[in-house]
CSV table of C-alpha atoms in Angstrom, one decimal:
chain,number,residue,atom,x,y,z
W,1,MET,CA,124.6,142.4,100.4
W,2,THR,CA,121.7,140.1,101.4
W,3,THR,CA,122.4,136.4,101.8
W,4,ALA,CA,120.0,133.6,100.9
W,5,LYS,CA,119.6,132.7,104.5
W,6,GLN,CA,118.6,136.4,105.3
W,7,GLU,CA,116.1,136.4,102.5
W,8,ASP,CA,114.6,133.2,103.8
W,9,SER,CA,114.1,135.1,107.1
W,10,LYS,CA,111.8,137.6,105.7
W,11,ARG,CA,108.2,136.5,105.0
W,12,ASN,CA,105.1,138.3,103.8
W,13,THR,CA,102.6,135.9,105.3
W,14,LEU,CA,102.3,133.4,108.2
W,15,ALA,CA,102.9,130.6,105.6
W,16,GLY,CA,105.9,128.4,106.1
W,17,ALA,CA,107.6,126.5,108.9
W,18,TRP,CA,108.3,128.4,112.2
W,19,VAL,CA,110.5,127.2,115.0
W,20,LEU,CA,110.0,128.2,118.7
W,21,ASP,CA,112.6,130.8,119.8
W,22,LYS,CA,113.5,129.6,123.4
W,23,ASN,CA,115.6,132.7,124.0
W,24,ARG,CA,112.7,135.2,124.2
W,25,GLY,CA,109.2,135.4,125.7
W,26,ASN,CA,107.6,132.8,127.8
W,27,TRP,CA,108.5,129.8,125.8
W,28,SER,CA,107.4,127.4,128.5
W,29,MET,CA,103.7,126.3,128.7
W,30,ARG,CA,104.0,126.0,132.5
W,31,GLY,CA,101.4,128.8,133.2
W,32,TYR,CA,99.0,127.4,130.6
W,33,LEU,CA,99.3,124.0,132.1
W,34,GLU,CA,99.0,125.1,135.7
W,35,THR,CA,95.8,126.9,134.8
W,36,LEU,CA,94.4,123.6,133.7
W,37,HIS,CA,95.7,122.0,137.1
W,38,VAL,CA,98.1,119.7,135.3
W,39,ASN,CA,100.2,118.0,137.9
W,40,GLU,CA,103.8,119.3,138.4
W,41,LEU,CA,105.5,116.1,137.2
W,42,ALA,CA,103.6,116.3,133.9
W,43,ILE,CA,104.5,120.0,133.6
W,44,GLN,CA,108.2,119.3,134.2
W,45,ALA,CA,108.1,116.5,131.5
W,46,HIS,CA,106.5,118.9,129.0
W,47,GLU,CA,109.1,121.6,129.8
W,48,LYS,CA,111.9,119.0,129.4
W,49,GLY,CA,110.5,117.9,126.1
W,50,GLU,CA,110.3,121.4,124.7
W,51,GLN,CA,113.7,122.3,125.9
W,52,GLU,CA,115.3,119.2,124.2
W,53,TYR,CA,113.3,119.2,121.0
W,54,ASP,CA,112.2,122.0,118.7
W,55,THR,CA,108.6,122.9,118.5
W,56,ILE,CA,107.7,123.7,114.9
W,57,HIS,CA,104.5,125.1,113.5
W,58,MET,CA,104.0,124.6,109.8
W,59,ILE,CA,101.3,127.0,108.4
W,60,THR,CA,99.8,126.6,104.9
W,61,PHE,CA,96.9,128.3,103.2
W,62,PRO,CA,95.5,125.4,100.9
W,63,GLU,CA,94.9,126.4,97.3
W,64,PHE,CA,96.5,129.9,98.2
W,65,ASP,CA,93.2,130.8,99.9
W,66,PHE,CA,93.9,133.0,103.0
W,67,ASN,CA,90.4,132.0,104.4
W,68,LYS,CA,91.6,128.5,104.7
W,69,ILE,CA,94.3,127.5,107.2
W,70,ARG,CA,96.2,124.3,107.9
W,71,ILE,CA,98.6,124.2,110.8
W,72,VAL,CA,100.7,121.2,111.7
W,73,LYS,CA,102.2,121.4,115.1
W,74,ARG,CA,105.3,119.3,115.6
W,75,SER,CA,106.9,119.0,119.0
W,76,ARG,CA,108.0,116.3,121.7
W,77,VAL,CA,104.4,116.5,123.0
W,78,ASN,CA,102.3,117.1,119.8
W,79,ASN,CA,103.7,114.9,117.0
W,80,ASP,CA,102.2,116.5,113.9
W,81,LEU,CA,99.0,117.7,115.5
W,82,VAL,CA,96.9,119.0,112.5
W,83,VAL,CA,94.4,121.9,112.7
W,84,GLU,CA,92.4,122.7,109.6
W,85,LEU,CA,90.0,125.8,109.7
W,86,THR,CA,88.1,128.1,107.5
W,87,LEU,CA,87.7,131.8,108.7
W,88,GLY,CA,84.4,132.4,110.2
W,89,GLU,CA,83.2,128.8,110.3
W,90,GLU,CA,83.1,126.8,113.6
W,91,ALA,CA,84.9,123.5,113.5
W,92,VAL,CA,84.5,120.6,115.8
W,93,GLN,CA,87.4,118.2,116.3
W,94,TYR,CA,87.2,115.1,118.4
W,95,LEU,CA,90.2,114.5,120.6
W,96,LYS,CA,91.8,111.2,121.6
W,97,PRO,CA,91.4,109.1,123.6
W,98,ASP,CA,87.8,109.6,124.5
W,99,ASN,CA,86.4,111.6,121.6
W,100,ARG,CA,86.0,114.8,123.7
W,101,PRO,CA,84.8,117.6,121.4
W,102,LYS,CA,87.0,120.7,120.8
W,103,LYS,CA,85.2,123.6,119.1
W,104,SER,CA,87.2,126.2,117.3
W,105,LEU,CA,86.5,129.4,115.4
W,106,ALA,CA,89.2,131.2,113.3
W,107,THR,CA,89.0,134.9,112.5
W,108,SER,CA,91.4,137.4,111.1
W,109,GLU,CA,92.1,141.2,111.1
W,110,ASP,CA,94.5,140.7,108.2
W,111,PRO,CA,94.2,137.4,106.5
W,112,GLY,CA,97.6,135.8,105.8
W,113,LYS,CA,99.3,138.0,108.5
W,114,HIS,CA,97.0,137.6,111.5
W,115,LEU,CA,95.0,134.7,112.8
W,116,LYS,CA,92.9,134.4,116.0
W,117,ILE,CA,91.6,131.0,116.9
W,118,GLN,CA,89.1,130.7,119.8
W,119,SER,CA,88.5,127.2,121.1
W,120,SER,CA,86.7,125.5,123.9
W,121,LEU,CA,87.3,122.0,125.1
W,122,LEU,CA,86.5,119.8,128.0
W,123,THR,CA,89.7,118.7,129.8
W,124,MET,CA,90.0,116.2,132.6
W,125,ASN,CA,89.7,119.2,134.9
W,126,GLY,CA,86.7,121.0,133.4
W,127,LEU,CA,85.9,123.3,130.5
W,128,ALA,CA,88.7,125.5,129.1
W,129,HIS,CA,88.5,128.3,126.7
W,130,VAL,CA,91.6,129.2,124.7
W,131,THR,CA,92.4,132.1,122.5
W,132,ASP,CA,95.4,131.6,120.3
W,133,VAL,CA,96.5,134.7,118.3
W,134,LYS,CA,99.3,134.4,115.8
W,135,ARG,CA,100.6,137.6,114.0
W,136,LEU,CA,103.4,138.3,111.6
W,137,VAL,CA,105.8,141.0,112.8
W,138,GLN,CA,108.8,142.4,110.9
W,139,GLU,CA,111.9,143.0,113.1
W,140,ASP,CA,115.0,144.6,111.4
W,141,ASP,CA,116.1,141.9,108.9
W,142,LYS,CA,113.7,139.1,109.8
W,143,SER,CA,110.1,138.1,110.3
W,144,VAL,CA,108.8,136.8,113.6
W,145,LEU,CA,105.5,135.0,114.4
W,146,VAL,CA,104.2,136.2,117.7
W,147,GLN,CA,101.8,133.8,119.4
W,148,GLU,CA,99.7,135.0,122.3
W,149,LEU,CA,98.0,132.1,123.9
W,150,THR,CA,95.4,132.8,126.6
W,151,ILE,CA,93.5,130.1,128.6
W,152,VAL,CA,90.7,130.5,130.9
W,153,ASN,CA,89.7,127.6,133.2
W,154,ASP,CA,85.9,127.9,133.3
W,155,GLN,CA,85.6,126.2,136.6
W,156,THR,CA,88.1,128.2,138.6
W,157,LYS,CA,88.1,131.4,136.4
W,158,ALA,CA,91.9,131.2,136.6
W,159,THR,CA,93.5,132.7,133.4
W,160,ASN,CA,96.9,132.8,131.9
W,161,THR,CA,98.5,134.4,128.9
W,162,THR,CA,101.7,133.0,127.4
W,163,THR,CA,103.6,135.0,124.7
W,164,ARG,CA,105.9,132.9,122.5
W,165,TYR,CA,108.0,133.9,119.5
W,166,PHE,CA,108.7,131.8,116.5
W,167,VAL,CA,111.3,132.5,113.8
W,168,PRO,CA,111.5,131.1,110.3
W,169,TYR,CA,112.6,127.5,110.3
W,170,LEU,CA,115.3,127.1,107.7
W,171,GLY,CA,116.1,123.5,108.3
W,172,GLU,CA,114.9,120.4,106.5
W,173,LEU,CA,111.6,118.8,107.7
W,174,GLU,CA,111.1,115.0,107.6
W,175,LYS,CA,107.8,114.5,105.8
W,176,THR,CA,105.2,112.6,107.9
W,177,ASP,CA,101.5,111.7,107.5
W,178,GLY,CA,100.4,115.0,108.9
W,179,MET,CA,102.0,117.0,106.2
W,180,ASP,CA,100.9,117.5,102.7
W,181,GLU,CA,102.1,119.3,99.6
W,182,SER,CA,99.8,122.4,99.9
């Protein structure tokens, strides 16, 4: 017999809330941050925050259009960071505090089940290129979102790939300004 909780663990698309599984993969962003030459104290604070608080990605396809993606990232570090993209269209977002441009392009091999976001942004340590691939994987009785996050430091040519696993988040989410009904 299938329970309601098991049914909620199976998904047909990337849509929904996903929580970082800290028991598998490289959940820590250490390698990513080291590639950007972030200092050790800041890396430790980031790891402590991710260890103590859940990292949740909420993915929606506004108007049920798989060509439009809205991701709200909630964590100790990113409090409801919103990313809105349309497949095949470059988007420019200006990051606080100094309005640095971040360019992003989303593509998909299988809309709704696969998403590739290629971004470039100027950091305090130079230009960085990031490829964020999210794909839906079915494992036994549950769905898993596998994230492969690759960063290249343009100045040093250093690179890092971090693979993180997210599982369906079945808890209640407190609604904030970054969330909407779509």
